[in-house]
Amino acid sequence: MSLSEDAEVAPLLGGFQAKAYARNQPLYCLIELTRRCNENCSHCYAAVSGGREEMPTPRIKRLLEEVKEEGGLIATFTGGEATLHRDFLDLLDHATRLRFAIQVFTNGTRIDEPMADEISRRNIFQVGISVYGATPGMHDAITRLPGSHAAALRAATLLRDRGVPVVFKYVMMSVNMPEYEAMLHQSEALDVRFRIDGIITSRDNGDASTFSLRIGEADLGRVLKDKAERENAPKGLPEAPKDLTCTLAKSTCAVTAYGDVYGCVAMPVAAGNVMERPFREIWRGSPVLEKMRRVTTDDLPVCRSCELRNHCTRCAGMAYVEHGDFYGPSSEACRQASITKALREGADPSDPHFEEVTARNLERSGMARAGLLRPGTGRWNGACGDRNHAPASAKLAGFVV
């Protein structure tokens, strides 16, 4: 996803986005403060790497300074659970002094009244709270932490009442889709905005068991249609970008709790480590990032001539974690493109034949042309997630430099 597609971030960027993209300025940096978490969510991408040292507070502070020196504007603190970092508030203070617009991603369980008071005093433009159901039974089953649903809603209320912008981050899965409507009403009742994500990725150690939680075509069609009506009405579904590349390693970057620098959090290929080298040296001199930046639509042999291209928002990171091929198609992007095409042509997700329509569309996708689709099934052939390695090295997926 490009920054311009993020409904909360886009207004902050103004005309900076195009300029930053052209000159490789890291406007948006996501920083994992820790991989530790008090929840154990069934779908989470973040795998803990045993034995690896997390960045100490002084290194995170210096990282913020380095990102700012390179033109950073928005800093997102995440985890794990960001508030578990012992110096969480101190790091918020440092980012505030550097005049970052700060976004915090949290599960909300540790935000009580004193914490809410402290957060409200910092330069926070948004706190995103992960919520996975409209009932404690659903949410707590996914987080595997009893009481986490009540804590998340309480955190949202405390922050909202102190004037901190809050958004619920809903991730739709096969298990919580029955509470979809109730989740929308939950946001309305609390006067809290929400964003819905229907994409489930693999874990960043290559474990693709999370794919079993993905919602079906009809449910995803409903989510996409509702999103378009909320955000684009009366225009309908937004047009797909002509360029199939994105802000990866151009105006976007991510740094893991262990110091690994990624071109994007969705692209787990380490370009270097800030525990070993300065951020500036990695950002400006990494052959891995340079290779990512040079890619154009013409370099994508399957996707550039795909029949679904005009409906596709391809993600290089998803293509990589799904099939180990940075230049190839993403099965999930192809699936979404097949659904978007059906919706644009007037198909209704509630129609019992909707999935037949999307399956026919998928037969014309890059996924099919790449041999990743079982003929006549509308389903991939099992190649997705077959990798047994953790994609932590730049010597993977063609990134031999």
mmCIF file of C-alpha atoms in Angstrom:
data_model
loop_
_atom_site.group_PDB
_atom_site.id
_atom_site.type_symbol
_atom_site.label_atom_id
_atom_site.label_comp_id
_atom_site.label_asym_id
_atom_site.label_seq_id
_atom_site.Cartn_x
_atom_site.Cartn_y
_atom_site.Cartn_z
ATOM 1 C CA MET A 1 0.000 0.000 0.000
ATOM 2 C CA SER A 2 1.319 3.425 -0.867
ATOM 3 C CA LEU A 3 1.188 6.233 1.650
ATOM 4 C CA SER A 4 -1.291 8.107 -0.498
ATOM 5 C CA GLU A 5 -3.732 5.207 -0.062
ATOM 6 C CA ASP A 6 -3.628 5.504 3.744
ATOM 7 C CA ALA A 7 -6.677 7.590 4.612
ATOM 8 C CA GLU A 8 -5.145 8.816 7.887
ATOM 9 C CA VAL A 9 -1.609 9.515 6.666
ATOM 10 C CA ALA A 10 -2.405 11.128 3.300
ATOM 11 C CA PRO A 11 -3.638 14.490 4.657
ATOM 12 C CA LEU A 12 -0.325 14.968 6.489
ATOM 13 C CA LEU A 13 1.742 14.495 3.376
ATOM 14 C CA GLY A 14 0.268 17.114 1.093
ATOM 15 C CA GLY A 15 2.602 17.692 -1.841
ATOM 16 C CA PHE A 16 5.558 16.046 -0.097
ATOM 17 C CA GLN A 17 4.761 12.552 -1.317
ATOM 18 C CA ALA A 18 5.706 12.906 -4.984
ATOM 19 C CA LYS A 19 8.845 14.883 -4.192
ATOM 20 C CA ALA A 20 9.954 12.436 -1.502
ATOM 21 C CA TYR A 21 9.299 9.506 -3.823
ATOM 22 C CA ALA A 22 11.493 11.060 -6.509
ATOM 23 C CA ARG A 23 14.435 11.760 -4.207
ATOM 24 C CA ASN A 24 14.229 8.687 -1.950
ATOM 25 C CA GLN A 25 13.298 10.626 1.174
ATOM 26 C CA PRO A 26 12.003 8.368 4.002
ATOM 27 C CA LEU A 27 8.894 10.381 4.845
ATOM 28 C CA TYR A 28 7.319 7.465 6.679
ATOM 29 C CA CYS A 29 9.331 5.228 9.016
ATOM 30 C CA LEU A 30 7.806 2.396 11.021
ATOM 31 C CA ILE A 31 9.915 1.429 14.039
ATOM 32 C CA GLU A 32 9.382 -1.669 16.130
ATOM 33 C CA LEU A 33 10.240 -0.754 19.703
ATOM 34 C CA THR A 34 10.122 -4.378 20.819
ATOM 35 C CA ARG A 35 8.990 -7.787 19.621
ATOM 36 C CA ARG A 36 7.670 -8.613 23.092
ATOM 37 C CA CYS A 37 3.896 -8.742 23.377
ATOM 38 C CA ASN A 38 1.401 -9.610 26.089
ATOM 39 C CA GLU A 39 -0.952 -11.037 23.467
ATOM 40 C CA ASN A 40 -0.423 -14.056 21.224
ATOM 41 C CA CYS A 41 -2.644 -13.325 18.236
ATOM 42 C CA SER A 42 -3.351 -16.213 15.910
ATOM 43 C CA HIS A 43 -2.736 -14.159 12.745
ATOM 44 C CA CYS A 44 0.246 -12.004 13.765
ATOM 45 C CA TYR A 45 3.103 -11.650 11.259
ATOM 46 C CA ALA A 46 5.735 -10.818 13.884
ATOM 47 C CA ALA A 47 7.745 -13.877 14.870
ATOM 48 C CA VAL A 48 10.116 -13.585 17.818
ATOM 49 C CA SER A 49 13.728 -14.359 16.921
ATOM 50 C CA GLY A 50 15.201 -16.125 19.916
ATOM 51 C CA GLY A 51 18.598 -14.905 21.030
ATOM 52 C CA ARG A 52 18.659 -11.672 19.032
ATOM 53 C CA GLU A 53 19.326 -8.437 20.906
ATOM 54 C CA GLU A 54 16.773 -5.670 20.598
ATOM 55 C CA MET A 55 17.852 -2.088 20.001
ATOM 56 C CA PRO A 56 18.654 -0.235 23.244
ATOM 57 C CA THR A 57 16.955 3.090 23.895
ATOM 58 C CA PRO A 58 19.975 5.253 22.926
ATOM 59 C CA ARG A 59 20.142 3.509 19.542
ATOM 60 C CA ILE A 60 16.441 4.073 18.904
ATOM 61 C CA LYS A 61 16.858 7.741 19.773
ATOM 62 C CA ARG A 62 19.796 8.071 17.407
ATOM 63 C CA LEU A 63 17.803 6.224 14.732
ATOM 64 C CA LEU A 64 15.015 8.790 15.038
ATOM 65 C CA GLU A 65 17.585 11.558 14.627
ATOM 66 C CA GLU A 66 19.076 9.871 11.556
ATOM 67 C CA VAL A 67 15.677 9.353 9.934
ATOM 68 C CA LYS A 68 14.848 13.006 10.608
ATOM 69 C CA GLU A 69 18.151 14.085 9.031
ATOM 70 C CA GLU A 70 17.156 12.127 5.908
ATOM 71 C CA GLY A 71 13.807 13.932 5.705
ATOM 72 C CA GLY A 72 11.528 11.775 7.870
ATOM 73 C CA LEU A 73 8.142 13.266 8.724
ATOM 74 C CA ILE A 74 5.991 10.482 10.196
ATOM 75 C CA ALA A 75 7.240 8.000 12.802
ATOM 76 C CA THR A 76 5.103 4.998 13.663
ATOM 77 C CA PHE A 77 5.896 3.144 16.889
ATOM 78 C CA THR A 78 4.783 -0.471 16.904
ATOM 79 C CA GLY A 79 5.763 -3.878 18.270
ATOM 80 C CA GLY A 80 5.169 -6.495 19.525
ATOM 81 C CA GLU A 81 3.384 -4.219 21.935
ATOM 82 C CA ALA A 82 5.016 -0.792 21.793
ATOM 83 C CA THR A 83 3.922 0.218 25.303
ATOM 84 C CA LEU A 84 5.865 -2.694 26.794
ATOM 85 C CA HIS A 85 9.111 -0.883 26.032
ATOM 86 C CA ARG A 86 10.339 0.454 29.360
ATOM 87 C CA ASP A 87 11.212 3.815 27.809
ATOM 88 C CA PHE A 88 8.091 4.161 25.676
ATOM 89 C CA LEU A 89 7.178 7.641 26.952
ATOM 90 C CA ASP A 90 10.782 8.820 26.778
ATOM 91 C CA LEU A 91 10.907 7.763 23.123
ATOM 92 C CA LEU A 92 7.645 9.594 22.453
ATOM 93 C CA ASP A 93 9.238 12.686 24.003
ATOM 94 C CA HIS A 94 12.303 12.356 21.791
ATOM 95 C CA ALA A 95 10.222 11.977 18.643
ATOM 96 C CA THR A 96 8.142 14.976 19.710
ATOM 97 C CA ARG A 97 11.277 17.092 20.184
ATOM 98 C CA LEU A 98 12.359 16.100 16.681
ATOM 99 C CA ARG A 99 8.991 17.351 15.404
ATOM 100 C CA PHE A 100 7.832 14.021 14.038
ATOM 101 C CA ALA A 101 4.143 13.403 13.534
ATOM 102 C CA ILE A 102 3.811 10.305 15.713
ATOM 103 C CA GLN A 103 1.549 7.338 15.206
ATOM 104 C CA VAL A 104 1.320 4.518 17.753
ATOM 105 C CA PHE A 105 0.050 1.015 17.029
ATOM 106 C CA THR A 106 -1.026 -0.784 20.197
ATOM 107 C CA ASN A 107 -3.384 -3.422 21.535
ATOM 108 C CA GLY A 108 -4.476 -0.911 24.180
ATOM 109 C CA THR A 109 -4.253 -3.287 27.125
ATOM 110 C CA ARG A 110 -1.673 -1.200 28.999
ATOM 111 C CA ILE A 111 -3.299 2.183 28.471
ATOM 112 C CA ASP A 112 -4.869 3.252 31.763
ATOM 113 C CA GLU A 113 -5.781 6.781 32.867
ATOM 114 C CA PRO A 114 -2.217 7.878 33.748
ATOM 115 C CA MET A 115 -0.867 6.465 30.464
ATOM 116 C CA ALA A 116 -3.671 8.143 28.501
ATOM 117 C CA ASP A 117 -2.822 11.436 30.204
ATOM 118 C CA GLU A 118 0.826 11.059 29.210
ATOM 119 C CA ILE A 119 0.061 10.150 25.592
ATOM 120 C CA SER A 120 -2.254 13.134 25.232
ATOM 121 C CA ARG A 121 0.653 15.467 26.096
ATOM 122 C CA ARG A 122 2.800 14.240 23.190
ATOM 123 C CA ASN A 123 2.760 15.057 19.490
ATOM 124 C CA ILE A 124 0.471 12.139 18.579
ATOM 125 C CA PHE A 125 -1.565 12.434 15.408
ATOM 126 C CA GLN A 126 -3.133 9.005 15.809
ATOM 127 C CA VAL A 127 -3.264 5.898 17.976
ATOM 128 C CA GLY A 128 -4.286 2.736 16.158
ATOM 129 C CA ILE A 129 -5.795 0.102 18.447
ATOM 130 C CA SER A 130 -6.058 -3.463 17.185
ATOM 131 C CA VAL A 131 -9.542 -4.906 17.692
ATOM 132 C CA TYR A 132 -10.589 -8.297 16.351
ATOM 133 C CA GLY A 133 -14.214 -8.655 17.368
ATOM 134 C CA ALA A 134 -17.328 -7.023 18.727
ATOM 135 C CA THR A 135 -17.507 -9.364 21.703
ATOM 136 C CA PRO A 136 -14.987 -10.407 24.349
ATOM 137 C CA GLY A 137 -15.451 -14.031 23.356
ATOM 138 C CA MET A 138 -14.291 -13.401 19.784
ATOM 139 C CA HIS A 139 -11.547 -10.844 20.393
ATOM 140 C CA ASP A 140 -10.037 -12.591 23.407
ATOM 141 C CA ALA A 141 -10.002 -15.940 21.584
ATOM 142 C CA ILE A 142 -7.902 -14.392 18.799
ATOM 143 C CA THR A 143 -5.522 -12.522 21.135
ATOM 144 C CA ARG A 144 -5.421 -15.419 23.607
ATOM 145 C CA LEU A 145 -5.504 -12.869 26.417
ATOM 146 C CA PRO A 146 -8.621 -12.801 28.621
ATOM 147 C CA GLY A 147 -9.917 -9.288 29.198
ATOM 148 C CA SER A 148 -8.109 -7.811 26.203
ATOM 149 C CA HIS A 149 -11.310 -6.720 24.427
ATOM 150 C CA ALA A 150 -12.552 -4.731 27.412
ATOM 151 C CA ALA A 151 -9.084 -3.208 27.851
ATOM 152 C CA ALA A 152 -8.885 -2.162 24.188
ATOM 153 C CA LEU A 153 -12.277 -0.438 24.292
ATOM 154 C CA ARG A 154 -11.386 1.268 27.562
ATOM 155 C CA ALA A 155 -8.128 2.552 26.073
ATOM 156 C CA ALA A 156 -10.002 3.938 23.072
ATOM 157 C CA THR A 157 -12.456 5.734 25.337
ATOM 158 C CA LEU A 158 -9.736 7.171 27.574
ATOM 159 C CA LEU A 159 -7.749 8.502 24.629
ATOM 160 C CA ARG A 160 -10.818 9.794 22.787
ATOM 161 C CA ASP A 161 -11.950 11.719 25.873
ATOM 162 C CA ARG A 162 -8.518 13.380 26.033
ATOM 163 C CA GLY A 163 -8.652 14.521 22.438
ATOM 164 C CA VAL A 164 -6.255 11.931 21.033
ATOM 165 C CA PRO A 165 -7.347 10.733 17.561
ATOM 166 C CA VAL A 166 -8.079 7.011 17.757
ATOM 167 C CA VAL A 167 -8.754 4.478 15.035
ATOM 168 C CA PHE A 168 -9.738 0.835 15.452
ATOM 169 C CA LYS A 169 -7.621 -1.442 13.282
ATOM 170 C CA TYR A 170 -9.957 -4.243 12.293
ATOM 171 C CA VAL A 171 -8.442 -7.303 10.644
ATOM 172 C CA MET A 172 -11.114 -9.513 9.111
ATOM 173 C CA MET A 173 -10.546 -13.255 9.299
ATOM 174 C CA SER A 174 -12.630 -16.324 8.639
ATOM 175 C CA VAL A 175 -13.188 -16.680 12.382
ATOM 176 C CA ASN A 176 -14.411 -13.130 13.118
ATOM 177 C CA MET A 177 -16.273 -12.334 9.890
ATOM 178 C CA PRO A 178 -19.601 -13.273 11.550
ATOM 179 C CA GLU A 179 -19.135 -10.190 13.783
ATOM 180 C CA TYR A 180 -18.356 -7.850 10.867
ATOM 181 C CA GLU A 181 -21.537 -5.763 11.128
ATOM 182 C CA ALA A 182 -21.351 -5.667 14.910
ATOM 183 C CA MET A 183 -17.753 -4.410 14.690
ATOM 184 C CA LEU A 184 -18.878 -1.492 12.527
ATOM 185 C CA HIS A 185 -21.622 -0.672 15.034
ATOM 186 C CA GLN A 186 -19.072 -0.936 17.860
ATOM 187 C CA SER A 187 -17.035 1.870 16.304
ATOM 188 C CA GLU A 188 -20.107 4.004 15.750
ATOM 189 C CA ALA A 189 -21.278 3.560 19.335
ATOM 190 C CA LEU A 190 -17.894 4.645 20.702
ATOM 191 C CA ASP A 191 -17.479 7.461 18.139
ATOM 192 C CA VAL A 192 -14.156 5.977 17.046
ATOM 193 C CA ARG A 193 -13.020 5.763 13.432
ATOM 194 C CA PHE A 194 -12.008 2.403 12.006
ATOM 195 C CA ARG A 195 -10.007 0.859 9.211
ATOM 196 C CA ILE A 196 -10.651 -2.624 7.924
ATOM 197 C CA ASP A 197 -7.951 -4.867 6.518
ATOM 198 C CA GLY A 198 -8.887 -8.075 4.757
ATOM 199 C CA ILE A 199 -5.302 -9.144 4.086
ATOM 200 C CA ILE A 200 -3.589 -11.820 6.162
ATOM 201 C CA THR A 201 0.131 -12.222 5.463
ATOM 202 C CA SER A 202 2.532 -14.980 6.422
ATOM 203 C CA ARG A 203 4.711 -14.593 9.482
ATOM 204 C CA ASP A 204 7.998 -12.923 8.715
ATOM 205 C CA ASN A 205 9.848 -16.162 9.428
ATOM 206 C CA GLY A 206 8.156 -17.782 6.429
ATOM 207 C CA ASP A 207 5.362 -19.555 8.356
ATOM 208 C CA ALA A 208 2.318 -19.461 6.074
ATOM 209 C CA SER A 209 -0.123 -21.197 8.438
ATOM 210 C CA THR A 210 -1.833 -17.825 8.893
ATOM 211 C CA PHE A 211 -3.181 -18.027 5.335
ATOM 212 C CA SER A 212 -5.860 -20.435 6.576
ATOM 213 C CA LEU A 213 -7.464 -17.450 8.341
ATOM 214 C CA ARG A 214 -8.105 -15.508 5.114
ATOM 215 C CA ILE A 215 -11.727 -14.702 4.361
ATOM 216 C CA GLY A 216 -13.433 -16.052 1.249
ATOM 217 C CA GLU A 217 -14.091 -14.190 -1.990
ATOM 218 C CA ALA A 218 -17.692 -13.239 -1.181
ATOM 219 C CA ASP A 219 -16.752 -11.869 2.247
ATOM 220 C CA LEU A 220 -13.753 -10.008 0.855
ATOM 221 C CA GLY A 221 -15.962 -8.608 -1.894
ATOM 222 C CA ARG A 222 -18.357 -7.320 0.719
ATOM 223 C CA VAL A 223 -15.516 -5.692 2.692
ATOM 224 C CA LEU A 224 -14.056 -4.043 -0.432
ATOM 225 C CA LYS A 225 -17.454 -2.838 -1.622
ATOM 226 C CA ASP A 226 -18.333 -1.360 1.769
ATOM 227 C CA LYS A 227 -14.934 0.322 2.021
ATOM 228 C CA ALA A 228 -15.335 1.887 -1.401
ATOM 229 C CA GLU A 229 -18.788 3.175 -0.531
ATOM 230 C CA ARG A 230 -17.546 4.703 2.727
ATOM 231 C CA GLU A 231 -14.404 6.310 1.350
ATOM 232 C CA ASN A 232 -15.181 7.016 -2.298
ATOM 233 C CA ALA A 233 -18.931 7.458 -2.585
ATOM 234 C CA PRO A 234 -20.370 8.382 -4.975
ATOM 235 C CA LYS A 235 -17.339 7.554 -7.138
ATOM 236 C CA GLY A 236 -17.331 3.854 -6.284
ATOM 237 C CA LEU A 237 -14.204 1.710 -6.340
ATOM 238 C CA PRO A 238 -11.027 3.757 -6.818
ATOM 239 C CA GLU A 239 -8.970 3.228 -9.933
ATOM 240 C CA ALA A 240 -5.917 1.018 -9.627
ATOM 241 C CA PRO A 241 -2.582 2.795 -10.131
ATOM 242 C CA LYS A 242 -1.100 2.630 -13.624
ATOM 243 C CA ASP A 243 2.297 1.916 -12.106
ATOM 244 C CA LEU A 244 2.482 -1.481 -10.383
ATOM 245 C CA THR A 245 5.401 -0.404 -8.188
ATOM 246 C CA CYS A 246 4.949 1.455 -4.900
ATOM 247 C CA THR A 247 6.720 3.573 -2.264
ATOM 248 C CA LEU A 248 8.915 0.614 -1.212
ATOM 249 C CA ALA A 249 12.408 1.892 -0.235
ATOM 250 C CA LYS A 250 11.592 5.296 -1.738
ATOM 251 C CA SER A 251 9.469 7.245 0.737
ATOM 252 C CA THR A 252 8.795 4.331 3.083
ATOM 253 C CA CYS A 253 10.996 2.269 5.372
ATOM 254 C CA ALA A 254 10.785 0.067 8.454
ATOM 255 C CA VAL A 255 13.239 -0.897 11.179
ATOM 256 C CA THR A 256 12.689 -4.007 13.258
ATOM 257 C CA ALA A 257 13.266 -4.247 16.979
ATOM 258 C CA TYR A 258 16.552 -5.997 16.148
ATOM 259 C CA GLY A 259 17.738 -3.109 13.971
ATOM 260 C CA ASP A 260 17.138 -4.656 10.544
ATOM 261 C CA VAL A 261 16.255 -2.021 7.933
ATOM 262 C CA TYR A 262 13.529 -2.952 5.429
ATOM 263 C CA GLY A 263 12.268 -1.005 2.440
ATOM 264 C CA CYS A 264 8.794 -1.601 3.900
ATOM 265 C CA VAL A 265 7.400 -3.646 6.778
ATOM 266 C CA ALA A 266 5.714 -5.890 4.191
ATOM 267 C CA MET A 267 9.045 -6.679 2.501
ATOM 268 C CA PRO A 268 11.149 -8.621 5.053
ATOM 269 C CA VAL A 269 14.501 -8.445 3.295
ATOM 270 C CA ALA A 270 17.154 -6.809 5.462
ATOM 271 C CA ALA A 271 19.218 -4.155 3.689
ATOM 272 C CA GLY A 272 21.472 -3.682 6.700
ATOM 273 C CA ASN A 273 21.344 -3.347 10.459
ATOM 274 C CA VAL A 274 21.555 -0.093 12.409
ATOM 275 C CA MET A 275 23.273 -1.880 15.294
ATOM 276 C CA GLU A 276 26.205 -2.282 12.879
ATOM 277 C CA ARG A 277 25.993 0.702 10.504
ATOM 278 C CA PRO A 278 24.380 4.163 10.519
ATOM 279 C CA PHE A 279 20.898 4.415 9.045
ATOM 280 C CA ARG A 280 22.068 7.000 6.523
ATOM 281 C CA GLU A 281 24.738 4.644 5.194
ATOM 282 C CA ILE A 282 22.177 1.862 4.748
ATOM 283 C CA TRP A 283 19.448 4.086 3.309
ATOM 284 C CA ARG A 284 21.731 5.792 0.788
ATOM 285 C CA GLY A 285 24.193 3.008 0.027
ATOM 286 C CA SER A 286 22.469 -0.367 0.324
ATOM 287 C CA PRO A 287 22.571 -2.310 -2.978
ATOM 288 C CA VAL A 288 19.438 -4.127 -1.806
ATOM 289 C CA LEU A 289 17.407 -0.926 -1.458
ATOM 290 C CA GLU A 290 18.827 0.405 -4.712
ATOM 291 C CA LYS A 291 17.725 -2.739 -6.512
ATOM 292 C CA MET A 292 14.216 -2.345 -5.087
ATOM 293 C CA ARG A 293 14.100 1.291 -6.195
ATOM 294 C CA ARG A 294 15.125 0.536 -9.762
ATOM 295 C CA VAL A 295 12.239 -1.825 -10.412
ATOM 296 C CA THR A 296 9.606 -0.573 -12.845
ATOM 297 C CA THR A 297 6.413 -2.125 -14.128
ATOM 298 C CA ASP A 298 8.309 -3.234 -17.239
ATOM 299 C CA ASP A 299 10.518 -5.410 -15.021
ATOM 300 C CA LEU A 300 7.528 -7.513 -13.929
ATOM 301 C CA PRO A 301 7.298 -10.144 -16.688
ATOM 302 C CA VAL A 302 3.924 -11.562 -15.665
ATOM 303 C CA CYS A 303 2.140 -8.600 -14.106
ATOM 304 C CA ARG A 304 2.932 -6.002 -16.789
ATOM 305 C CA SER A 305 0.669 -7.692 -19.344
ATOM 306 C CA CYS A 306 -1.919 -9.206 -16.990
ATOM 307 C CA GLU A 307 -5.573 -8.809 -17.987
ATOM 308 C CA LEU A 308 -6.411 -7.786 -14.418
ATOM 309 C CA ARG A 309 -3.734 -5.093 -14.250
ATOM 310 C CA ASN A 310 -6.244 -2.239 -14.264
ATOM 311 C CA HIS A 311 -7.876 -3.694 -11.157
ATOM 312 C CA CYS A 312 -4.702 -4.609 -9.277
ATOM 313 C CA THR A 313 -2.806 -3.002 -6.406
ATOM 314 C CA ARG A 314 0.194 -5.318 -6.472
ATOM 315 C CA CYS A 315 2.409 -5.583 -3.389
ATOM 316 C CA ALA A 316 6.013 -6.677 -3.966
ATOM 317 C CA GLY A 317 6.304 -7.741 -0.348
ATOM 318 C CA MET A 318 3.299 -10.029 -0.594
ATOM 319 C CA ALA A 319 4.634 -11.545 -3.818
ATOM 320 C CA TYR A 320 7.863 -12.252 -2.010
ATOM 321 C CA VAL A 321 6.469 -13.762 1.190
ATOM 322 C CA GLU A 322 3.900 -15.818 -0.715
ATOM 323 C CA HIS A 323 6.072 -17.220 -3.496
ATOM 324 C CA GLY A 324 9.645 -16.078 -2.887
ATOM 325 C CA ASP A 325 9.654 -13.985 -6.071
ATOM 326 C CA PHE A 326 9.984 -10.204 -5.795
ATOM 327 C CA TYR A 327 9.225 -9.807 -9.515
ATOM 328 C CA GLY A 328 6.296 -12.203 -9.691
ATOM 329 C CA PRO A 329 2.577 -11.949 -8.972
ATOM 330 C CA SER A 330 1.051 -12.030 -5.516
ATOM 331 C CA SER A 331 -1.706 -14.604 -5.149
ATOM 332 C CA GLU A 332 -3.616 -12.392 -2.754
ATOM 333 C CA ALA A 333 -3.258 -9.331 -5.011
ATOM 334 C CA CYS A 334 -4.539 -11.402 -7.946
ATOM 335 C CA ARG A 335 -7.469 -12.592 -5.840
ATOM 336 C CA GLN A 336 -8.344 -9.033 -4.852
ATOM 337 C CA ALA A 337 -8.026 -7.895 -8.464
ATOM 338 C CA SER A 338 -10.424 -10.632 -9.576
ATOM 339 C CA ILE A 339 -12.911 -9.486 -6.935
ATOM 340 C CA THR A 340 -12.491 -5.795 -7.791
ATOM 341 C CA LYS A 341 -13.109 -6.544 -11.465
ATOM 342 C CA ALA A 342 -16.290 -8.411 -10.566
ATOM 343 C CA LEU A 343 -17.499 -5.541 -8.395
ATOM 344 C CA ARG A 344 -16.788 -2.957 -11.108
ATOM 345 C CA GLU A 345 -18.799 -5.037 -13.543
ATOM 346 C CA GLY A 346 -21.790 -5.025 -11.214
ATOM 347 C CA ALA A 347 -21.458 -8.402 -9.481
ATOM 348 C CA ASP A 348 -22.983 -8.576 -6.015
ATOM 349 C CA PRO A 349 -21.046 -10.350 -3.237
ATOM 350 C CA SER A 350 -24.353 -11.614 -1.820
ATOM 351 C CA ASP A 351 -25.105 -13.441 -5.082
ATOM 352 C CA PRO A 352 -24.477 -17.190 -4.676
ATOM 353 C CA HIS A 353 -22.615 -17.140 -8.016
ATOM 354 C CA PHE A 354 -20.212 -14.352 -7.011
ATOM 355 C CA GLU A 355 -17.327 -16.724 -6.340
ATOM 356 C CA GLU A 356 -17.821 -18.349 -9.744
ATOM 357 C CA VAL A 357 -17.408 -14.932 -11.353
ATOM 358 C CA THR A 358 -14.233 -14.184 -9.421
ATOM 359 C CA ALA A 359 -12.853 -17.658 -10.239
ATOM 360 C CA ARG A 360 -13.316 -16.977 -13.961
ATOM 361 C CA ASN A 361 -11.551 -13.651 -13.565
ATOM 362 C CA LEU A 362 -8.717 -15.343 -11.704
ATOM 363 C CA GLU A 363 -8.163 -17.703 -14.629
ATOM 364 C CA ARG A 364 -6.996 -14.628 -16.587
ATOM 365 C CA SER A 365 -4.681 -13.366 -13.849
ATOM 366 C CA GLY A 366 -0.919 -13.297 -13.538
ATOM 367 C CA MET A 367 -1.316 -15.974 -10.914
ATOM 368 C CA ALA A 368 -2.696 -18.342 -13.558
ATOM 369 C CA ARG A 369 -0.078 -17.351 -16.141
ATOM 370 C CA ALA A 370 2.678 -18.027 -13.626
ATOM 371 C CA GLY A 371 1.369 -21.545 -13.036
ATOM 372 C CA LEU A 372 0.281 -20.784 -9.480
ATOM 373 C CA LEU A 373 -3.370 -21.625 -10.081
ATOM 374 C CA ARG A 374 -4.975 -25.037 -10.287
ATOM 375 C CA PRO A 375 -6.891 -24.962 -13.598
ATOM 376 C CA GLY A 376 -10.636 -24.653 -13.214
ATOM 377 C CA THR A 377 -10.510 -24.242 -9.428
ATOM 378 C CA GLY A 378 -9.888 -20.570 -8.788
ATOM 379 C CA ARG A 379 -7.397 -21.699 -6.146
ATOM 380 C CA TRP A 380 -3.607 -21.606 -6.059
ATOM 381 C CA ASN A 381 -1.712 -24.832 -6.508
ATOM 382 C CA GLY A 382 -0.103 -25.003 -3.086
ATOM 383 C CA ALA A 383 3.126 -23.215 -3.950
ATOM 384 C CA CYS A 384 2.184 -20.335 -1.689
ATOM 385 C CA GLY A 385 4.084 -20.465 1.548
ATOM 386 C CA ASP A 386 6.163 -23.517 0.641
ATOM 387 C CA ARG A 387 9.411 -21.755 1.601
ATOM 388 C CA ASN A 388 11.079 -23.246 4.646
ATOM 389 C CA HIS A 389 13.454 -20.369 5.317
ATOM 390 C CA ALA A 390 13.032 -17.107 7.144
ATOM 391 C CA PRO A 391 13.320 -14.207 4.669
ATOM 392 C CA ALA A 392 15.789 -12.249 6.775
ATOM 393 C CA SER A 393 18.718 -12.217 4.363
ATOM 394 C CA ALA A 394 19.241 -10.006 1.345
ATOM 395 C CA LYS A 395 20.553 -13.057 -0.535
ATOM 396 C CA LEU A 396 17.026 -14.331 -1.128
ATOM 397 C CA ALA A 397 14.424 -13.869 -3.833
ATOM 398 C CA GLY A 398 16.934 -12.616 -6.369
ATOM 399 C CA PHE A 399 18.529 -10.064 -4.046
ATOM 400 C CA VAL A 400 22.032 -11.404 -4.480
ATOM 401 C CA VAL A 401 24.169 -8.274 -4.645
#
